[in-house]
mmCIF file of C-alpha atoms in Angstrom:
data_model
loop_
_atom_site.group_PDB
_atom_site.id
_atom_site.type_symbol
_atom_site.label_atom_id
_atom_site.label_comp_id
_atom_site.label_asym_id
_atom_site.label_seq_id
_atom_site.Cartn_x
_atom_site.Cartn_y
_atom_site.Cartn_z
ATOM 1 C CA ASP A 1 -14.515 -5.650 -8.589
ATOM 2 C CA GLN A 2 -11.128 -3.984 -9.088
ATOM 3 C CA GLN A 3 -11.307 0.000 -8.494
ATOM 4 C CA VAL A 4 -7.861 0.609 -9.253
ATOM 5 C CA LYS A 5 -6.392 -1.276 -12.097
ATOM 6 C CA GLN A 6 -2.793 -1.419 -13.735
ATOM 7 C CA ASN A 7 -2.915 -3.421 -16.781
ATOM 8 C CA SER A 8 0.441 -3.960 -17.558
ATOM 9 C CA PRO A 9 2.139 -6.234 -15.216
ATOM 10 C CA SER A 10 5.552 -5.678 -16.697
ATOM 11 C CA LEU A 11 7.674 -2.634 -18.288
ATOM 12 C CA SER A 12 11.372 -2.738 -19.683
ATOM 13 C CA VAL A 13 12.849 0.470 -20.815
ATOM 14 C CA GLN A 14 16.345 1.436 -21.733
ATOM 15 C CA GLU A 15 18.337 3.402 -19.433
ATOM 16 C CA GLY A 16 18.056 7.175 -20.172
ATOM 17 C CA ARG A 17 14.592 6.574 -21.759
ATOM 18 C CA ILE A 18 11.293 7.663 -20.594
ATOM 19 C CA SER A 19 9.286 5.078 -18.238
ATOM 20 C CA ILE A 20 5.339 5.271 -18.483
ATOM 21 C CA LEU A 21 3.415 3.611 -15.950
ATOM 22 C CA ASN A 22 -0.381 3.693 -16.465
ATOM 23 C CA CYS A 23 -3.331 3.343 -13.920
ATOM 24 C CA ASP A 24 -7.120 3.491 -14.356
ATOM 25 C CA TYR A 25 -9.830 3.850 -11.547
ATOM 26 C CA THR A 26 -13.409 3.589 -11.596
ATOM 27 C CA ASN A 27 -14.618 5.279 -8.257
ATOM 28 C CA SER A 28 -14.940 8.963 -8.483
ATOM 29 C CA MET A 29 -14.817 9.380 -4.685
ATOM 30 C CA PHE A 30 -11.159 9.052 -5.029
ATOM 31 C CA ASP A 31 -9.715 12.395 -4.039
ATOM 32 C CA TYR A 32 -5.895 11.698 -3.929
ATOM 33 C CA PHE A 33 -3.823 9.300 -6.022
ATOM 34 C CA LEU A 34 -0.312 8.201 -4.996
ATOM 35 C CA TRP A 35 2.461 6.079 -6.493
ATOM 36 C CA TYR A 36 4.559 3.737 -4.481
ATOM 37 C CA LYS A 37 7.734 1.904 -5.374
ATOM 38 C CA LYS A 38 8.418 -1.448 -3.914
ATOM 39 C CA TYR A 39 11.606 -3.792 -3.791
ATOM 40 C CA PRO A 40 11.132 -7.253 -2.769
ATOM 41 C CA ALA A 41 10.496 -8.290 0.994
ATOM 42 C CA GLU A 42 9.968 -4.747 1.562
ATOM 43 C CA GLY A 43 7.330 -2.522 2.613
ATOM 44 C CA PRO A 44 6.313 0.190 -0.485
ATOM 45 C CA THR A 45 7.628 3.532 -0.130
ATOM 46 C CA PHE A 46 5.759 6.959 -1.158
ATOM 47 C CA LEU A 47 6.974 8.323 -4.418
ATOM 48 C CA ILE A 48 4.439 11.168 -5.499
ATOM 49 C CA SER A 49 0.953 11.932 -5.215
ATOM 50 C CA ILE A 50 -1.712 14.091 -6.906
ATOM 51 C CA SER A 51 -4.924 15.683 -5.932
ATOM 52 C CA SER A 52 -8.056 15.143 -7.676
ATOM 53 C CA ILE A 53 -8.320 18.742 -8.509
ATOM 54 C CA LYS A 54 -4.850 19.017 -10.455
ATOM 55 C CA ASP A 55 -3.617 17.216 -13.588
ATOM 56 C CA LYS A 56 0.006 17.522 -13.104
ATOM 57 C CA ASN A 57 2.796 17.185 -10.108
ATOM 58 C CA GLU A 58 6.320 16.984 -10.732
ATOM 59 C CA ASP A 59 9.118 15.958 -8.496
ATOM 60 C CA GLY A 60 12.599 15.652 -9.921
ATOM 61 C CA ARG A 61 12.660 12.920 -12.470
ATOM 62 C CA PHE A 62 9.258 11.926 -11.593
ATOM 63 C CA THR A 63 5.677 13.601 -12.933
ATOM 64 C CA VAL A 64 2.388 12.133 -12.386
ATOM 65 C CA PHE A 65 -0.545 13.282 -14.804
ATOM 66 C CA LEU A 66 -4.319 12.871 -13.940
ATOM 67 C CA ASN A 67 -6.991 12.731 -16.518
ATOM 68 C CA LYS A 68 -10.084 12.933 -14.380
ATOM 69 C CA SER A 69 -12.535 12.540 -17.338
ATOM 70 C CA ALA A 70 -10.914 9.552 -18.281
ATOM 71 C CA LYS A 71 -10.252 8.270 -14.858
ATOM 72 C CA HIS A 72 -6.555 7.507 -15.759
ATOM 73 C CA LEU A 73 -3.339 8.615 -14.120
ATOM 74 C CA SER A 74 0.189 7.870 -15.311
ATOM 75 C CA LEU A 75 3.621 8.085 -13.747
ATOM 76 C CA HIS A 76 6.584 9.309 -16.000
ATOM 77 C CA ILE A 77 10.102 8.681 -14.921
ATOM 78 C CA VAL A 78 12.684 10.646 -17.111
ATOM 79 C CA PRO A 79 15.429 9.833 -17.558
ATOM 80 C CA SER A 80 14.950 6.267 -16.445
ATOM 81 C CA GLN A 81 17.960 4.664 -14.148
ATOM 82 C CA PRO A 82 18.672 0.853 -13.362
ATOM 83 C CA GLY A 83 18.111 1.879 -9.597
ATOM 84 C CA ASP A 84 14.500 2.462 -10.607
ATOM 85 C CA SER A 85 13.865 -1.110 -11.286
ATOM 86 C CA ALA A 86 10.999 -2.014 -8.802
ATOM 87 C CA VAL A 87 7.312 -3.021 -8.788
ATOM 88 C CA TYR A 88 5.249 0.356 -8.943
ATOM 89 C CA PHE A 89 1.884 0.525 -7.381
ATOM 90 C CA CYS A 90 -0.914 3.111 -8.019
ATOM 91 C CA ALA A 91 -2.878 3.991 -5.209
ATOM 92 C CA ALA A 92 -6.106 5.825 -4.828
ATOM 93 C CA SER A 93 -7.299 7.530 -1.757
ATOM 94 C CA ALA A 94 -10.831 8.166 -0.250
ATOM 95 C CA ARG A 95 -11.805 8.926 3.448
ATOM 96 C CA LEU A 96 -12.967 5.912 5.151
ATOM 97 C CA SER A 97 -15.581 7.721 7.572
ATOM 98 C CA SER A 98 -15.411 10.469 9.958
ATOM 99 C CA GLY A 99 -12.245 10.492 11.279
ATOM 100 C CA SER A 100 -8.553 10.534 10.253
ATOM 101 C CA ALA A 101 -8.575 7.065 8.504
ATOM 102 C CA ARG A 102 -8.088 7.048 4.636
ATOM 103 C CA GLN A 103 -8.372 3.998 2.601
ATOM 104 C CA LEU A 104 -5.854 3.305 0.009
ATOM 105 C CA THR A 105 -6.880 1.075 -2.627
ATOM 106 C CA PHE A 106 -4.127 -0.421 -4.641
ATOM 107 C CA GLY A 107 -3.590 -1.622 -8.015
ATOM 108 C CA SER A 108 -1.873 -5.032 -8.807
ATOM 109 C CA GLY A 109 1.443 -3.406 -9.790
ATOM 110 C CA THR A 110 3.820 -3.053 -12.668
ATOM 111 C CA GLN A 111 7.445 -4.393 -12.602
ATOM 112 C CA LEU A 112 9.575 -1.674 -14.122
ATOM 113 C CA THR A 113 12.967 -3.193 -15.344
ATOM 114 C CA VAL A 114 15.495 -0.513 -16.507
ATOM 115 C CA LEU A 115 18.028 -2.112 -18.825
ATOM 116 C CA PRO A 116 21.763 -0.475 -18.580
ATOM 117 C CA ASP B 1 14.285 8.332 13.220
ATOM 118 C CA GLY B 2 10.513 7.726 13.174
ATOM 119 C CA GLY B 3 9.025 4.841 11.352
ATOM 120 C CA ILE B 4 7.028 1.476 11.799
ATOM 121 C CA THR B 5 8.572 -1.691 12.855
ATOM 122 C CA GLN B 6 7.111 -5.054 11.991
ATOM 123 C CA SER B 7 8.441 -8.289 13.667
ATOM 124 C CA PRO B 8 9.560 -10.897 12.821
ATOM 125 C CA LYS B 9 10.384 -10.585 9.244
ATOM 126 C CA TYR B 10 9.722 -14.157 8.419
ATOM 127 C CA LEU B 11 7.317 -16.308 10.389
ATOM 128 C CA PHE B 12 6.393 -20.025 10.045
ATOM 129 C CA ARG B 13 3.215 -21.492 11.370
ATOM 130 C CA LYS B 14 1.606 -24.887 11.405
ATOM 131 C CA GLU B 15 -1.777 -25.320 10.338
ATOM 132 C CA GLY B 16 -4.522 -24.953 13.016
ATOM 133 C CA GLN B 17 -2.306 -22.588 14.929
ATOM 134 C CA ASN B 18 -2.761 -18.825 15.686
ATOM 135 C CA VAL B 19 -0.012 -16.545 15.333
ATOM 136 C CA THR B 20 0.367 -12.833 16.019
ATOM 137 C CA LEU B 21 2.374 -10.072 13.794
ATOM 138 C CA SER B 22 3.522 -7.199 15.553
ATOM 139 C CA CYS B 23 3.362 -3.709 14.258
ATOM 140 C CA GLU B 24 5.055 -0.578 16.400
ATOM 141 C CA GLN B 25 5.004 3.010 15.302
ATOM 142 C CA ASN B 26 6.624 6.122 16.792
ATOM 143 C CA LEU B 27 5.310 8.666 14.289
ATOM 144 C CA ASN B 28 2.468 9.821 16.611
ATOM 145 C CA HIS B 29 0.038 8.545 13.685
ATOM 146 C CA ASP B 30 -3.525 8.215 14.739
ATOM 147 C CA ALA B 31 -4.538 5.695 12.027
ATOM 148 C CA MET B 32 -3.139 2.324 11.563
ATOM 149 C CA TYR B 33 -3.781 -0.437 9.013
ATOM 150 C CA TRP B 34 -3.024 -4.142 8.087
ATOM 151 C CA TYR B 35 -2.621 -5.011 4.287
ATOM 152 C CA ARG B 36 -2.121 -8.146 2.899
ATOM 153 C CA GLN B 37 -0.111 -8.943 -0.388
ATOM 154 C CA ASP B 38 -0.537 -11.860 -2.670
ATOM 155 C CA PRO B 39 1.827 -12.544 -5.772
ATOM 156 C CA GLY B 40 0.354 -10.682 -8.831
ATOM 157 C CA GLN B 41 -2.256 -8.784 -6.516
ATOM 158 C CA GLY B 42 -2.124 -5.379 -5.157
ATOM 159 C CA LEU B 43 -2.624 -4.611 -1.276
ATOM 160 C CA ARG B 44 -5.783 -5.646 0.294
ATOM 161 C CA LEU B 45 -6.974 -4.085 3.404
ATOM 162 C CA ILE B 46 -7.638 -6.399 6.504
ATOM 163 C CA TYR B 47 -8.195 -4.271 9.280
ATOM 164 C CA TYR B 48 -8.023 -0.488 10.223
ATOM 165 C CA SER B 49 -7.971 1.583 13.390
ATOM 166 C CA GLN B 50 -8.487 5.312 13.588
ATOM 167 C CA ILE B 51 -8.054 5.609 17.355
ATOM 168 C CA VAL B 52 -7.173 3.718 20.608
ATOM 169 C CA ASN B 53 -9.639 0.834 21.152
ATOM 170 C CA ASP B 54 -11.181 1.386 18.000
ATOM 171 C CA PHE B 55 -10.824 -0.742 14.852
ATOM 172 C CA GLN B 56 -12.767 -1.645 11.824
ATOM 173 C CA LYS B 57 -12.970 -4.431 9.412
ATOM 174 C CA GLY B 58 -11.664 -3.778 5.920
ATOM 175 C CA ASP B 59 -12.083 -5.790 2.624
ATOM 176 C CA ILE B 60 -10.795 -9.351 3.833
ATOM 177 C CA ALA B 61 -11.018 -9.353 7.716
ATOM 178 C CA GLU B 62 -12.376 -13.094 7.952
ATOM 179 C CA GLY B 63 -9.762 -15.239 9.835
ATOM 180 C CA TYR B 64 -8.222 -12.165 11.328
ATOM 181 C CA SER B 65 -8.192 -10.143 14.536
ATOM 182 C CA VAL B 66 -6.570 -7.125 15.725
ATOM 183 C CA SER B 67 -6.221 -4.928 18.926
ATOM 184 C CA ARG B 68 -5.383 -1.319 19.667
ATOM 185 C CA GLU B 69 -4.674 -0.996 23.188
ATOM 186 C CA LYS B 70 -2.201 1.702 22.519
ATOM 187 C CA LYS B 71 -1.505 4.475 19.999
ATOM 188 C CA GLU B 72 1.778 2.969 19.070
ATOM 189 C CA SER B 73 0.839 -0.661 18.600
ATOM 190 C CA PHE B 74 -1.591 -2.441 16.226
ATOM 191 C CA PRO B 75 -1.097 -6.399 16.447
ATOM 192 C CA LEU B 76 -2.386 -8.556 14.035
ATOM 193 C CA THR B 77 -3.435 -12.167 14.983
ATOM 194 C CA VAL B 78 -3.958 -14.634 11.818
ATOM 195 C CA THR B 79 -6.352 -17.183 13.167
ATOM 196 C CA SER B 80 -6.543 -20.797 12.190
ATOM 197 C CA ALA B 81 -9.856 -19.951 10.531
ATOM 198 C CA GLN B 82 -7.918 -17.943 7.917
ATOM 199 C CA LYS B 83 -7.981 -20.584 4.863
ATOM 200 C CA ASN B 84 -5.020 -19.090 2.902
ATOM 201 C CA PRO B 85 -2.761 -17.519 5.464
ATOM 202 C CA THR B 86 0.311 -17.788 3.583
ATOM 203 C CA ALA B 87 1.281 -14.146 2.382
ATOM 204 C CA PHE B 88 3.159 -11.066 2.807
ATOM 205 C CA TYR B 89 1.700 -8.597 5.384
ATOM 206 C CA LEU B 90 2.118 -5.113 5.759
ATOM 207 C CA CYS B 91 1.381 -2.663 8.400
ATOM 208 C CA ALA B 92 0.935 1.167 7.778
ATOM 209 C CA SER B 93 0.058 4.310 9.386
ATOM 210 C CA SER B 94 -1.112 7.726 8.148
ATOM 211 C CA SER B 95 -1.138 11.255 9.071
ATOM 212 C CA PRO B 96 -4.248 13.312 8.351
ATOM 213 C CA ARG B 97 -2.445 15.081 5.527
ATOM 214 C CA ARG B 98 -4.030 13.432 2.452
ATOM 215 C CA GLY B 99 -1.314 13.794 -0.081
ATOM 216 C CA THR B 100 1.090 12.034 1.951
ATOM 217 C CA GLY B 101 -0.325 8.553 2.191
ATOM 218 C CA TYR B 102 0.644 5.936 4.274
ATOM 219 C CA THR B 103 3.977 5.054 5.728
ATOM 220 C CA PHE B 104 4.776 1.245 5.677
ATOM 221 C CA GLY B 105 6.553 -0.981 7.727
ATOM 222 C CA SER B 106 8.953 -3.565 5.991
ATOM 223 C CA GLY B 107 6.574 -6.459 6.022
ATOM 224 C CA THR B 108 6.377 -9.940 7.521
ATOM 225 C CA ARG B 109 6.420 -12.985 5.316
ATOM 226 C CA LEU B 110 4.022 -15.500 6.801
ATOM 227 C CA THR B 111 4.042 -19.430 5.719
ATOM 228 C CA VAL B 112 2.031 -22.033 6.877
ATOM 229 C CA VAL B 113 3.634 -25.259 6.971
#
């Protein structure tokens, strides 16, 4: 039972164009959503997050949109650059139990390739 | 610079042997986690620890064990009971601030030969 889904395993876009990566979730208990970028044989690096009480968060070329009623979020990268080529993971956060630990549930990732 | 160090980067193990993956952090984070990544799949939670001397099973804990004797260290042992141990293992830690997510180490690639 996948609680976080990224239905597109890969995406190719031209340099300078917009990249749109999509993510769907099923658990209403998630209260934060995050995007991570990952290069091969490296750990994921945090990119941008959004609280469940917001519908948009922007940081430079990266914008995350949240549609809570549809349980859908998306990451927009404008303009796309060749250095953006990586695997992008969507993650949803919920508190594990009383205490500071929060579980991140990850999607299966989308390989973004930005063509020069 | 603060961060998480995982070692070794590559590890080979013979079938039937236990092996321990190291994870050290100097971020002063209370919570630490172990995830496993397989090709074409997302990261799956193996174990997590909220404080020293306490840890909890994640979604795929069978065949693994952990300890948390120090705040900075959260080693993972892959035992011979783990049926498919070949994978990329990621250690992470988190601060209580909700929006910041995890800080990940660079990972350990374990291969059973």
